[in-house]
Amino acid sequence: MKDMGKVKFKEGIDKYKFIADLQGPNADEVYELLGKFGYDIEFDGRSVKILTVPTKPVYFHDNEPELTVSEIEHSLEEIKKLGLEEAFGNNMSLNSLRSSFVARVEWCVNNNLPFMDQENNFLTALNTKKTFADYSTQVPLKEVKTVSDTEAMEEMDAEDRQVYNQVVESLNYLILQNPTNEYLPKIVANITKNIVGSLKRKEYRFLPLNDIVQSVMYEGIDVTPEMQELTDLILSAFPLDRTNEESRGLA
């Protein structure tokens, strides 16, 4: 990294403390990869470590092999497909760019489990195989997305994905804010499953998300009075009108 002036660091961080990280043999290649995928990262002491990765994996006992340049590229491609560049850009680290970590985030998206906390940091439960195994048991096996469900989601384009992620994020916040409500996760799972078809038809271009969510909320399930009582709570997560949605470029 010969031109240190082009590397941005977060305010208050002395970049010259990280000269060794910036001068790694693959630093330029990794930095150019980030630019290729549209990232304009302001580094800190954690994220700058991605510039130090080797070309070939190095194994440490029984742990996962060290992250490599090729794995970073693969992860960035998968993150782009998921439409989660902003989330990963704000939480970039050696761990978050592992393909296994990205796969865990994708599983959470597909199965409607929160993967970020209210401060927009990745949940620590995603960090290891063991912690994620414990965390993922919150989704009963019978409710795990099937292959056909996943394939339907893969047919969504980038615009569809952007709206889908917005819906999932809003609903996940509701679950985090209402952790003791046993009916909310069931309704949320039903919405995220049924809304895929609406998004693929681009309904969000002429209907508010509030209307789209309401139309699929109870589709295909037996609605109990307890579930019905949650209607207003769920719809409150989508207060934006069409003017605001258009200002975000979603129309």
JSON list of C-alpha atoms in Angstrom, two decimals:
[
{"chain": "A", "resi": 1, "resn": "MET", "atom": "CA", "xyz": [0.00, 0.00, 0.00]},
{"chain": "A", "resi": 2, "resn": "LYS", "atom": "CA", "xyz": [2.37, 2.67, -1.27]},
{"chain": "A", "resi": 3, "resn": "ASP", "atom": "CA", "xyz": [-0.15, 5.52, -1.27]},
{"chain": "A", "resi": 4, "resn": "MET", "atom": "CA", "xyz": [-1.31, 5.70, 2.33]},
{"chain": "A", "resi": 5, "resn": "GLY", "atom": "CA", "xyz": [-3.22, 8.89, 1.57]},
{"chain": "A", "resi": 6, "resn": "LYS", "atom": "CA", "xyz": [-5.91, 6.98, -0.28]},
{"chain": "A", "resi": 7, "resn": "VAL", "atom": "CA", "xyz": [-6.74, 4.83, 2.75]},
{"chain": "A", "resi": 8, "resn": "LYS", "atom": "CA", "xyz": [-9.43, 6.30, 5.01]},
{"chain": "A", "resi": 9, "resn": "PHE", "atom": "CA", "xyz": [-9.54, 5.71, 8.74]},
{"chain": "A", "resi": 10, "resn": "LYS", "atom": "CA", "xyz": [-12.31, 6.57, 11.18]},
{"chain": "A", "resi": 11, "resn": "GLU", "atom": "CA", "xyz": [-12.05, 9.92, 12.89]},
{"chain": "A", "resi": 12, "resn": "GLY", "atom": "CA", "xyz": [-9.60, 9.97, 15.77]},
{"chain": "A", "resi": 13, "resn": "ILE", "atom": "CA", "xyz": [-7.57, 6.96, 14.60]},
{"chain": "A", "resi": 14, "resn": "ASP", "atom": "CA", "xyz": [-3.90, 7.43, 13.75]},
{"chain": "A", "resi": 15, "resn": "LYS", "atom": "CA", "xyz": [-3.35, 5.48, 10.53]},
{"chain": "A", "resi": 16, "resn": "TYR", "atom": "CA", "xyz": [0.41, 5.48, 11.08]},
{"chain": "A", "resi": 17, "resn": "LYS", "atom": "CA", "xyz": [-0.07, 3.02, 13.92]},
{"chain": "A", "resi": 18, "resn": "PHE", "atom": "CA", "xyz": [-1.13, 0.52, 11.28]},
{"chain": "A", "resi": 19, "resn": "ILE", "atom": "CA", "xyz": [1.70, 0.92, 8.78]},
{"chain": "A", "resi": 20, "resn": "ALA", "atom": "CA", "xyz": [2.59, -2.77, 9.08]},
{"chain": "A", "resi": 21, "resn": "ASP", "atom": "CA", "xyz": [-0.99, -3.77, 8.22]},
{"chain": "A", "resi": 22, "resn": "LEU", "atom": "CA", "xyz": [-1.10, -1.41, 5.24]},
{"chain": "A", "resi": 23, "resn": "GLN", "atom": "CA", "xyz": [2.17, -2.75, 3.86]},
{"chain": "A", "resi": 24, "resn": "GLY", "atom": "CA", "xyz": [1.24, -6.43, 3.75]},
{"chain": "A", "resi": 25, "resn": "PRO", "atom": "CA", "xyz": [1.99, -8.28, 0.49]},
{"chain": "A", "resi": 26, "resn": "ASN", "atom": "CA", "xyz": [-1.70, -8.52, -0.42]},
{"chain": "A", "resi": 27, "resn": "ALA", "atom": "CA", "xyz": [-2.88, -5.18, 0.98]},
{"chain": "A", "resi": 28, "resn": "ASP", "atom": "CA", "xyz": [-3.25, -3.55, -2.43]},
{"chain": "A", "resi": 29, "resn": "GLU", "atom": "CA", "xyz": [-5.14, -6.54, -3.85]},
{"chain": "A", "resi": 30, "resn": "VAL", "atom": "CA", "xyz": [-7.62, -6.62, -0.98]},
{"chain": "A", "resi": 31, "resn": "TYR", "atom": "CA", "xyz": [-8.08, -2.85, -1.09]},
{"chain": "A", "resi": 32, "resn": "GLU", "atom": "CA", "xyz": [-8.79, -2.99, -4.83]},
{"chain": "A", "resi": 33, "resn": "LEU", "atom": "CA", "xyz": [-11.27, -5.83, -4.25]},
{"chain": "A", "resi": 34, "resn": "LEU", "atom": "CA", "xyz": [-13.21, -3.63, -1.85]},
{"chain": "A", "resi": 35, "resn": "GLY", "atom": "CA", "xyz": [-13.31, -0.87, -4.46]},
{"chain": "A", "resi": 36, "resn": "LYS", "atom": "CA", "xyz": [-14.42, -3.31, -7.14]},
{"chain": "A", "resi": 37, "resn": "PHE", "atom": "CA", "xyz": [-17.45, -4.22, -5.02]},
{"chain": "A", "resi": 38, "resn": "GLY", "atom": "CA", "xyz": [-18.27, -0.60, -4.23]},
{"chain": "A", "resi": 39, "resn": "TYR", "atom": "CA", "xyz": [-16.97, -0.36, -0.67]},
{"chain": "A", "resi": 40, "resn": "ASP", "atom": "CA", "xyz": [-15.48, 2.90, 0.60]},
{"chain": "A", "resi": 41, "resn": "ILE", "atom": "CA", "xyz": [-14.34, 1.74, 3.99]},
{"chain": "A", "resi": 42, "resn": "GLU", "atom": "CA", "xyz": [-13.22, 3.94, 6.85]},
{"chain": "A", "resi": 43, "resn": "PHE", "atom": "CA", "xyz": [-10.91, 1.50, 8.63]},
{"chain": "A", "resi": 44, "resn": "ASP", "atom": "CA", "xyz": [-10.34, 0.99, 12.31]},
{"chain": "A", "resi": 45, "resn": "GLY", "atom": "CA", "xyz": [-8.03, -1.33, 14.24]},
{"chain": "A", "resi": 46, "resn": "ARG", "atom": "CA", "xyz": [-10.29, -4.31, 13.57]},
{"chain": "A", "resi": 47, "resn": "SER", "atom": "CA", "xyz": [-11.25, -3.87, 9.93]},
{"chain": "A", "resi": 48, "resn": "VAL", "atom": "CA", "xyz": [-7.76, -2.92, 8.76]},
{"chain": "A", "resi": 49, "resn": "LYS", "atom": "CA", "xyz": [-6.64, -6.48, 9.55]},
{"chain": "A", "resi": 50, "resn": "ILE", "atom": "CA", "xyz": [-8.38, -7.71, 6.39]},
{"chain": "A", "resi": 51, "resn": "LEU", "atom": "CA", "xyz": [-5.51, -6.10, 4.44]},
{"chain": "A", "resi": 52, "resn": "THR", "atom": "CA", "xyz": [-3.07, -8.56, 6.02]},
{"chain": "A", "resi": 53, "resn": "VAL", "atom": "CA", "xyz": [-4.59, -11.81, 4.73]},
{"chain": "A", "resi": 54, "resn": "PRO", "atom": "CA", "xyz": [-2.35, -14.36, 2.98]},
{"chain": "A", "resi": 55, "resn": "THR", "atom": "CA", "xyz": [-2.74, -15.86, -0.47]},
{"chain": "A", "resi": 56, "resn": "LYS", "atom": "CA", "xyz": [-2.80, -19.45, 0.78]},
{"chain": "A", "resi": 57, "resn": "PRO", "atom": "CA", "xyz": [-4.65, -20.66, 3.89]},
{"chain": "A", "resi": 58, "resn": "VAL", "atom": "CA", "xyz": [-2.72, -21.32, 7.06]},
{"chain": "A", "resi": 59, "resn": "TYR", "atom": "CA", "xyz": [-4.25, -23.79, 9.52]},
{"chain": "A", "resi": 60, "resn": "PHE", "atom": "CA", "xyz": [-4.06, -23.29, 13.25]},
{"chain": "A", "resi": 61, "resn": "HIS", "atom": "CA", "xyz": [-4.55, -26.63, 15.01]},
{"chain": "A", "resi": 62, "resn": "ASP", "atom": "CA", "xyz": [-8.27, -27.52, 14.89]},
{"chain": "A", "resi": 63, "resn": "ASN", "atom": "CA", "xyz": [-9.50, -24.02, 14.12]},
{"chain": "A", "resi": 64, "resn": "GLU", "atom": "CA", "xyz": [-10.70, -22.74, 10.76]},
{"chain": "A", "resi": 65, "resn": "PRO", "atom": "CA", "xyz": [-7.95, -21.89, 8.28]},
{"chain": "A", "resi": 66, "resn": "GLU", "atom": "CA", "xyz": [-6.82, -18.29, 8.09]},
{"chain": "A", "resi": 67, "resn": "LEU", "atom": "CA", "xyz": [-8.87, -16.08, 5.79]},
{"chain": "A", "resi": 68, "resn": "THR", "atom": "CA", "xyz": [-7.41, -15.66, 2.29]},
{"chain": "A", "resi": 69, "resn": "VAL", "atom": "CA", "xyz": [-7.75, -13.18, -0.57]},
{"chain": "A", "resi": 70, "resn": "SER", "atom": "CA", "xyz": [-9.80, -15.60, -2.66]},
{"chain": "A", "resi": 71, "resn": "GLU", "atom": "CA", "xyz": [-12.20, -16.26, 0.24]},
{"chain": "A", "resi": 72, "resn": "ILE", "atom": "CA", "xyz": [-12.68, -12.51, 0.68]},
{"chain": "A", "resi": 73, "resn": "GLU", "atom": "CA", "xyz": [-13.61, -12.18, -2.99]},
{"chain": "A", "resi": 74, "resn": "HIS", "atom": "CA", "xyz": [-16.06, -15.08, -2.74]},
{"chain": "A", "resi": 75, "resn": "SER", "atom": "CA", "xyz": [-17.63, -13.59, 0.40]},
{"chain": "A", "resi": 76, "resn": "LEU", "atom": "CA", "xyz": [-18.01, -10.17, -1.21]},
{"chain": "A", "resi": 77, "resn": "GLU", "atom": "CA", "xyz": [-19.80, -11.80, -4.14]},
{"chain": "A", "resi": 78, "resn": "GLU", "atom": "CA", "xyz": [-22.21, -13.59, -1.79]},
{"chain": "A", "resi": 79, "resn": "ILE", "atom": "CA", "xyz": [-22.80, -10.44, 0.25]},
{"chain": "A", "resi": 80, "resn": "LYS", "atom": "CA", "xyz": [-23.69, -8.60, -2.95]},
{"chain": "A", "resi": 81, "resn": "LYS", "atom": "CA", "xyz": [-26.23, -11.29, -3.86]},
{"chain": "A", "resi": 82, "resn": "LEU", "atom": "CA", "xyz": [-27.80, -10.88, -0.42]},
{"chain": "A", "resi": 83, "resn": "GLY", "atom": "CA", "xyz": [-27.94, -7.11, -0.79]},
{"chain": "A", "resi": 84, "resn": "LEU", "atom": "CA", "xyz": [-26.22, -6.65, 2.58]},
{"chain": "A", "resi": 85, "resn": "GLU", "atom": "CA", "xyz": [-23.25, -4.52, 1.57]},
{"chain": "A", "resi": 86, "resn": "GLU", "atom": "CA", "xyz": [-24.09, -1.80, 4.09]},
{"chain": "A", "resi": 87, "resn": "ALA", "atom": "CA", "xyz": [-24.35, -4.22, 7.02]},
{"chain": "A", "resi": 88, "resn": "PHE", "atom": "CA", "xyz": [-21.02, -5.88, 6.21]},
{"chain": "A", "resi": 89, "resn": "GLY", "atom": "CA", "xyz": [-19.35, -2.59, 5.28]},
{"chain": "A", "resi": 90, "resn": "ASN", "atom": "CA", "xyz": [-20.12, -1.24, 8.75]},
{"chain": "A", "resi": 91, "resn": "ASN", "atom": "CA", "xyz": [-18.98, -4.45, 10.46]},
{"chain": "A", "resi": 92, "resn": "MET", "atom": "CA", "xyz": [-16.06, -5.58, 8.37]},
{"chain": "A", "resi": 93, "resn": "SER", "atom": "CA", "xyz": [-13.53, -7.86, 10.03]},
{"chain": "A", "resi": 94, "resn": "LEU", "atom": "CA", "xyz": [-11.53, -11.01, 9.45]},
{"chain": "A", "resi": 95, "resn": "ASN", "atom": "CA", "xyz": [-14.38, -13.02, 10.94]},
{"chain": "A", "resi": 96, "resn": "SER", "atom": "CA", "xyz": [-17.30, -11.39, 9.14]},
{"chain": "A", "resi": 97, "resn": "LEU", "atom": "CA", "xyz": [-15.70, -11.99, 5.73]},
{"chain": "A", "resi": 98, "resn": "ARG", "atom": "CA", "xyz": [-15.35, -15.72, 6.25]},
{"chain": "A", "resi": 99, "resn": "SER", "atom": "CA", "xyz": [-17.60, -17.63, 3.88]},
{"chain": "A", "resi": 100, "resn": "SER", "atom": "CA", "xyz": [-18.94, -19.60, 6.87]},
{"chain": "A", "resi": 101, "resn": "PHE", "atom": "CA", "xyz": [-19.99, -16.37, 8.61]},
{"chain": "A", "resi": 102, "resn": "VAL", "atom": "CA", "xyz": [-21.70, -15.05, 5.47]},
{"chain": "A", "resi": 103, "resn": "ALA", "atom": "CA", "xyz": [-23.52, -18.38, 5.14]},
{"chain": "A", "resi": 104, "resn": "ARG", "atom": "CA", "xyz": [-24.80, -18.04, 8.72]},
{"chain": "A", "resi": 105, "resn": "VAL", "atom": "CA", "xyz": [-26.12, -14.56, 7.97]},
{"chain": "A", "resi": 106, "resn": "GLU", "atom": "CA", "xyz": [-27.82, -15.88, 4.83]},
{"chain": "A", "resi": 107, "resn": "TRP", "atom": "CA", "xyz": [-29.41, -18.69, 6.85]},
{"chain": "A", "resi": 108, "resn": "CYS", "atom": "CA", "xyz": [-30.76, -16.13, 9.30]},
{"chain": "A", "resi": 109, "resn": "VAL", "atom": "CA", "xyz": [-32.18, -14.03, 6.46]},
{"chain": "A", "resi": 110, "resn": "ASN", "atom": "CA", "xyz": [-33.82, -17.04, 4.84]},
{"chain": "A", "resi": 111, "resn": "ASN", "atom": "CA", "xyz": [-35.26, -18.29, 8.12]},
{"chain": "A", "resi": 112, "resn": "ASN", "atom": "CA", "xyz": [-36.20, -14.96, 9.65]},
{"chain": "A", "resi": 113, "resn": "LEU", "atom": "CA", "xyz": [-33.80, -14.94, 12.58]},
{"chain": "A", "resi": 114, "resn": "PRO", "atom": "CA", "xyz": [-32.27, -11.60, 13.63]},
{"chain": "A", "resi": 115, "resn": "PHE", "atom": "CA", "xyz": [-28.58, -11.37, 12.75]},
{"chain": "A", "resi": 116, "resn": "MET", "atom": "CA", "xyz": [-27.93, -7.81, 13.99]},
{"chain": "A", "resi": 117, "resn": "ASP", "atom": "CA", "xyz": [-28.58, -6.11, 17.30]},
{"chain": "A", "resi": 118, "resn": "GLN", "atom": "CA", "xyz": [-30.22, -2.73, 17.81]},
{"chain": "A", "resi": 119, "resn": "GLU", "atom": "CA", "xyz": [-26.85, -0.99, 17.39]},
{"chain": "A", "resi": 120, "resn": "ASN", "atom": "CA", "xyz": [-26.51, -2.58, 13.92]},
{"chain": "A", "resi": 121, "resn": "ASN", "atom": "CA", "xyz": [-23.68, -4.88, 14.97]},
{"chain": "A", "resi": 122, "resn": "PHE", "atom": "CA", "xyz": [-23.65, -8.56, 14.04]},
{"chain": "A", "resi": 123, "resn": "LEU", "atom": "CA", "xyz": [-24.89, -10.79, 16.84]},
{"chain": "A", "resi": 124, "resn": "THR", "atom": "CA", "xyz": [-22.08, -12.61, 18.64]},
{"chain": "A", "resi": 125, "resn": "ALA", "atom": "CA", "xyz": [-24.09, -15.82, 18.23]},
{"chain": "A", "resi": 126, "resn": "LEU", "atom": "CA", "xyz": [-22.92, -15.90, 14.59]},
{"chain": "A", "resi": 127, "resn": "ASN", "atom": "CA", "xyz": [-19.23, -15.96, 15.44]},
{"chain": "A", "resi": 128, "resn": "THR", "atom": "CA", "xyz": [-18.66, -19.71, 15.89]},
{"chain": "A", "resi": 129, "resn": "LYS", "atom": "CA", "xyz": [-20.19, -22.99, 14.80]},
{"chain": "A", "resi": 130, "resn": "LYS", "atom": "CA", "xyz": [-21.16, -23.85, 18.36]},
{"chain": "A", "resi": 131, "resn": "THR", "atom": "CA", "xyz": [-22.82, -20.56, 19.27]},
{"chain": "A", "resi": 132, "resn": "PHE", "atom": "CA", "xyz": [-24.66, -20.48, 15.96]},
{"chain": "A", "resi": 133, "resn": "ALA", "atom": "CA", "xyz": [-25.84, -24.07, 16.39]},
{"chain": "A", "resi": 134, "resn": "ASP", "atom": "CA", "xyz": [-27.39, -23.07, 19.72]},
{"chain": "A", "resi": 135, "resn": "TYR", "atom": "CA", "xyz": [-28.89, -19.89, 18.27]},
{"chain": "A", "resi": 136, "resn": "SER", "atom": "CA", "xyz": [-30.37, -21.54, 15.17]},
{"chain": "A", "resi": 137, "resn": "THR", "atom": "CA", "xyz": [-32.38, -24.01, 17.25]},
{"chain": "A", "resi": 138, "resn": "GLN", "atom": "CA", "xyz": [-34.88, -21.17, 17.76]},
{"chain": "A", "resi": 139, "resn": "VAL", "atom": "CA", "xyz": [-36.25, -22.14, 14.36]},
{"chain": "A", "resi": 140, "resn": "PRO", "atom": "CA", "xyz": [-38.07, -25.50, 14.64]},
{"chain": "A", "resi": 141, "resn": "LEU", "atom": "CA", "xyz": [-36.85, -28.00, 12.08]},
{"chain": "A", "resi": 142, "resn": "LYS", "atom": "CA", "xyz": [-40.25, -28.15, 10.43]},
{"chain": "A", "resi": 143, "resn": "GLU", "atom": "CA", "xyz": [-40.12, -24.39, 9.83]},
{"chain": "A", "resi": 144, "resn": "VAL", "atom": "CA", "xyz": [-36.66, -24.24, 8.27]},
{"chain": "A", "resi": 145, "resn": "LYS", "atom": "CA", "xyz": [-36.85, -22.94, 4.71]},
{"chain": "A", "resi": 146, "resn": "THR", "atom": "CA", "xyz": [-37.02, -25.72, 2.13]},
{"chain": "A", "resi": 147, "resn": "VAL", "atom": "CA", "xyz": [-34.94, -25.90, -1.03]},
{"chain": "A", "resi": 148, "resn": "SER", "atom": "CA", "xyz": [-37.88, -24.62, -3.08]},
{"chain": "A", "resi": 149, "resn": "ASP", "atom": "CA", "xyz": [-38.29, -21.65, -0.73]},
{"chain": "A", "resi": 150, "resn": "THR", "atom": "CA", "xyz": [-34.61, -20.79, -1.08]},
{"chain": "A", "resi": 151, "resn": "GLU", "atom": "CA", "xyz": [-34.69, -21.15, -4.86]},
{"chain": "A", "resi": 152, "resn": "ALA", "atom": "CA", "xyz": [-37.65, -18.77, -5.04]},
{"chain": "A", "resi": 153, "resn": "MET", "atom": "CA", "xyz": [-35.67, -16.20, -3.09]},
{"chain": "A", "resi": 154, "resn": "GLU", "atom": "CA", "xyz": [-32.67, -16.65, -5.34]},
{"chain": "A", "resi": 155, "resn": "GLU", "atom": "CA", "xyz": [-34.85, -15.61, -8.29]},
{"chain": "A", "resi": 156, "resn": "MET", "atom": "CA", "xyz": [-35.25, -12.13, -6.80]},
{"chain": "A", "resi": 157, "resn": "ASP", "atom": "CA", "xyz": [-33.12, -9.43, -8.40]},
{"chain": "A", "resi": 158, "resn": "ALA", "atom": "CA", "xyz": [-31.06, -6.83, -6.52]},
{"chain": "A", "resi": 159, "resn": "GLU", "atom": "CA", "xyz": [-33.99, -4.42, -6.19]},
{"chain": "A", "resi": 160, "resn": "ASP", "atom": "CA", "xyz": [-36.26, -7.17, -4.82]},
{"chain": "A", "resi": 161, "resn": "ARG", "atom": "CA", "xyz": [-33.53, -8.18, -2.37]},
{"chain": "A", "resi": 162, "resn": "GLN", "atom": "CA", "xyz": [-33.14, -4.64, -1.13]},
{"chain": "A", "resi": 163, "resn": "VAL", "atom": "CA", "xyz": [-36.82, -4.40, -0.28]},
{"chain": "A", "resi": 164, "resn": "TYR", "atom": "CA", "xyz": [-36.85, -7.93, 1.18]},
{"chain": "A", "resi": 165, "resn": "ASN", "atom": "CA", "xyz": [-33.96, -7.08, 3.49]},
{"chain": "A", "resi": 166, "resn": "GLN", "atom": "CA", "xyz": [-35.77, -3.93, 4.57]},
{"chain": "A", "resi": 167, "resn": "VAL", "atom": "CA", "xyz": [-38.83, -6.00, 5.49]},
{"chain": "A", "resi": 168, "resn": "VAL", "atom": "CA", "xyz": [-36.77, -8.62, 7.34]},
{"chain": "A", "resi": 169, "resn": "GLU", "atom": "CA", "xyz": [-34.80, -6.00, 9.25]},
{"chain": "A", "resi": 170, "resn": "SER", "atom": "CA", "xyz": [-37.96, -4.17, 10.35]},
{"chain": "A", "resi": 171, "resn": "LEU", "atom": "CA", "xyz": [-39.65, -7.40, 11.47]},
{"chain": "A", "resi": 172, "resn": "ASN", "atom": "CA", "xyz": [-36.55, -8.63, 13.27]},
{"chain": "A", "resi": 173, "resn": "TYR", "atom": "CA", "xyz": [-36.51, -5.44, 15.32]},
{"chain": "A", "resi": 174, "resn": "LEU", "atom": "CA", "xyz": [-40.04, -6.24, 16.42]},
{"chain": "A", "resi": 175, "resn": "ILE", "atom": "CA", "xyz": [-38.95, -9.69, 17.58]},
{"chain": "A", "resi": 176, "resn": "LEU", "atom": "CA", "xyz": [-36.01, -8.21, 19.50]},
{"chain": "A", "resi": 177, "resn": "GLN", "atom": "CA", "xyz": [-38.34, -5.68, 21.14]},
{"chain": "A", "resi": 178, "resn": "ASN", "atom": "CA", "xyz": [-40.96, -8.30, 22.01]},
{"chain": "A", "resi": 179, "resn": "PRO", "atom": "CA", "xyz": [-38.91, -11.39, 22.96]},
{"chain": "A", "resi": 180, "resn": "THR", "atom": "CA", "xyz": [-41.60, -13.00, 25.10]},
{"chain": "A", "resi": 181, "resn": "ASN", "atom": "CA", "xyz": [-44.37, -13.01, 22.51]},
{"chain": "A", "resi": 182, "resn": "GLU", "atom": "CA", "xyz": [-44.62, -16.57, 21.20]},
{"chain": "A", "resi": 183, "resn": "TYR", "atom": "CA", "xyz": [-46.93, -15.71, 18.29]},
{"chain": "A", "resi": 184, "resn": "LEU", "atom": "CA", "xyz": [-44.86, -12.92, 16.73]},
{"chain": "A", "resi": 185, "resn": "PRO", "atom": "CA", "xyz": [-42.07, -15.14, 15.30]},
{"chain": "A", "resi": 186, "resn": "LYS", "atom": "CA", "xyz": [-44.68, -17.40, 13.65]},
{"chain": "A", "resi": 187, "resn": "ILE", "atom": "CA", "xyz": [-46.40, -14.49, 11.92]},
{"chain": "A", "resi": 188, "resn": "VAL", "atom": "CA", "xyz": [-43.09, -12.93, 10.92]},
{"chain": "A", "resi": 189, "resn": "ALA", "atom": "CA", "xyz": [-41.92, -16.24, 9.42]},
{"chain": "A", "resi": 190, "resn": "ASN", "atom": "CA", "xyz": [-45.17, -16.43, 7.46]},
{"chain": "A", "resi": 191, "resn": "ILE", "atom": "CA", "xyz": [-44.74, -12.89, 6.13]},
{"chain": "A", "resi": 192, "resn": "THR", "atom": "CA", "xyz": [-41.15, -13.39, 5.00]},
{"chain": "A", "resi": 193, "resn": "LYS", "atom": "CA", "xyz": [-42.12, -16.60, 3.23]},
{"chain": "A", "resi": 194, "resn": "ASN", "atom": "CA", "xyz": [-45.22, -15.26, 1.49]},
{"chain": "A", "resi": 195, "resn": "ILE", "atom": "CA", "xyz": [-43.91, -11.84, 0.56]},
{"chain": "A", "resi": 196, "resn": "VAL", "atom": "CA", "xyz": [-41.33, -13.20, -1.88]},
{"chain": "A", "resi": 197, "resn": "GLY", "atom": "CA", "xyz": [-43.89, -13.58, -4.66]},
{"chain": "A", "resi": 198, "resn": "SER", "atom": "CA", "xyz": [-45.15, -10.03, -4.15]},
{"chain": "A", "resi": 199, "resn": "LEU", "atom": "CA", "xyz": [-41.62, -8.66, -4.36]},
{"chain": "A", "resi": 200, "resn": "LYS", "atom": "CA", "xyz": [-40.81, -10.63, -7.49]},
{"chain": "A", "resi": 201, "resn": "ARG", "atom": "CA", "xyz": [-43.93, -9.06, -9.06]},
{"chain": "A", "resi": 202, "resn": "LYS", "atom": "CA", "xyz": [-42.53, -5.62, -8.11]},
{"chain": "A", "resi": 203, "resn": "GLU", "atom": "CA", "xyz": [-45.63, -4.73, -6.12]},
{"chain": "A", "resi": 204, "resn": "TYR", "atom": "CA", "xyz": [-43.50, -2.38, -4.00]},
{"chain": "A", "resi": 205, "resn": "ARG", "atom": "CA", "xyz": [-43.26, -0.06, -7.00]},
{"chain": "A", "resi": 206, "resn": "PHE", "atom": "CA", "xyz": [-46.93, 0.92, -6.72]},
{"chain": "A", "resi": 207, "resn": "LEU", "atom": "CA", "xyz": [-48.00, -0.18, -3.23]},
{"chain": "A", "resi": 208, "resn": "PRO", "atom": "CA", "xyz": [-46.72, 0.81, 0.24]},
{"chain": "A", "resi": 209, "resn": "LEU", "atom": "CA", "xyz": [-44.93, -1.97, 2.10]},
{"chain": "A", "resi": 210, "resn": "ASN", "atom": "CA", "xyz": [-47.58, -1.63, 4.78]},
{"chain": "A", "resi": 211, "resn": "ASP", "atom": "CA", "xyz": [-50.23, -2.83, 2.31]},
{"chain": "A", "resi": 212, "resn": "ILE", "atom": "CA", "xyz": [-48.08, -5.63, 0.91]},
{"chain": "A", "resi": 213, "resn": "VAL", "atom": "CA", "xyz": [-47.23, -6.97, 4.37]},
{"chain": "A", "resi": 214, "resn": "GLN", "atom": "CA", "xyz": [-50.87, -6.85, 5.44]},
{"chain": "A", "resi": 215, "resn": "SER", "atom": "CA", "xyz": [-51.97, -8.78, 2.35]},
{"chain": "A", "resi": 216, "resn": "VAL", "atom": "CA", "xyz": [-49.67, -11.75, 3.07]},
{"chain": "A", "resi": 217, "resn": "MET", "atom": "CA", "xyz": [-49.54, -11.65, 6.86]},
{"chain": "A", "resi": 218, "resn": "TYR", "atom": "CA", "xyz": [-51.97, -14.48, 7.57]},
{"chain": "A", "resi": 219, "resn": "GLU", "atom": "CA", "xyz": [-51.92, -16.20, 4.21]},
{"chain": "A", "resi": 220, "resn": "GLY", "atom": "CA", "xyz": [-51.95, -19.98, 4.58]},
{"chain": "A", "resi": 221, "resn": "ILE", "atom": "CA", "xyz": [-52.19, -20.17, 8.38]},
{"chain": "A", "resi": 222, "resn": "ASP", "atom": "CA", "xyz": [-55.02, -20.57, 10.88]},
{"chain": "A", "resi": 223, "resn": "VAL", "atom": "CA", "xyz": [-55.33, -17.20, 12.57]},
{"chain": "A", "resi": 224, "resn": "THR", "atom": "CA", "xyz": [-55.97, -17.18, 16.29]},
{"chain": "A", "resi": 225, "resn": "PRO", "atom": "CA", "xyz": [-57.29, -14.17, 18.26]},
{"chain": "A", "resi": 226, "resn": "GLU", "atom": "CA", "xyz": [-53.84, -13.82, 19.82]},
{"chain": "A", "resi": 227, "resn": "MET", "atom": "CA", "xyz": [-52.27, -13.49, 16.38]},
{"chain": "A", "resi": 228, "resn": "GLN", "atom": "CA", "xyz": [-54.94, -11.06, 15.22]},
{"chain": "A", "resi": 229, "resn": "GLU", "atom": "CA", "xyz": [-54.09, -8.78, 18.12]},
{"chain": "A", "resi": 230, "resn": "LEU", "atom": "CA", "xyz": [-50.58, -8.35, 16.71]},
{"chain": "A", "resi": 231, "resn": "THR", "atom": "CA", "xyz": [-51.73, -6.88, 13.39]},
{"chain": "A", "resi": 232, "resn": "ASP", "atom": "CA", "xyz": [-51.31, -3.24, 14.38]},
{"chain": "A", "resi": 233, "resn": "LEU", "atom": "CA", "xyz": [-47.95, -3.92, 16.03]},
{"chain": "A", "resi": 234, "resn": "ILE", "atom": "CA", "xyz": [-46.57, -5.55, 12.89]},
{"chain": "A", "resi": 235, "resn": "LEU", "atom": "CA", "xyz": [-47.89, -2.88, 10.55]},
{"chain": "A", "resi": 236, "resn": "SER", "atom": "CA", "xyz": [-46.39, -0.19, 12.77]},
{"chain": "A", "resi": 237, "resn": "ALA", "atom": "CA", "xyz": [-42.98, -1.36, 11.55]},
{"chain": "A", "resi": 238, "resn": "PHE", "atom": "CA", "xyz": [-43.80, 0.00, 8.07]},
{"chain": "A", "resi": 239, "resn": "PRO", "atom": "CA", "xyz": [-44.94, 3.60, 8.57]},
{"chain": "A", "resi": 240, "resn": "LEU", "atom": "CA", "xyz": [-43.43, 5.06, 5.42]},
{"chain": "A", "resi": 241, "resn": "ASP", "atom": "CA", "xyz": [-45.68, 6.46, 2.72]},
{"chain": "A", "resi": 242, "resn": "ARG", "atom": "CA", "xyz": [-44.96, 6.27, -0.99]},
{"chain": "A", "resi": 243, "resn": "THR", "atom": "CA", "xyz": [-43.23, 9.67, -1.00]},
{"chain": "A", "resi": 244, "resn": "ASN", "atom": "CA", "xyz": [-40.65, 8.46, 1.48]},
{"chain": "A", "resi": 245, "resn": "GLU", "atom": "CA", "xyz": [-40.17, 5.17, -0.34]},
{"chain": "A", "resi": 246, "resn": "GLU", "atom": "CA", "xyz": [-39.56, 6.97, -3.63]},
{"chain": "A", "resi": 247, "resn": "SER", "atom": "CA", "xyz": [-37.00, 9.21, -1.96]},
{"chain": "A", "resi": 248, "resn": "ARG", "atom": "CA", "xyz": [-35.03, 6.06, -1.10]},
{"chain": "A", "resi": 249, "resn": "GLY", "atom": "CA", "xyz": [-34.96, 4.99, -4.73]},
{"chain": "A", "resi": 250, "resn": "LEU", "atom": "CA", "xyz": [-37.17, 1.95, -4.22]},
{"chain": "A", "resi": 251, "resn": "ALA", "atom": "CA", "xyz": [-39.82, 2.99, -6.75]}
]
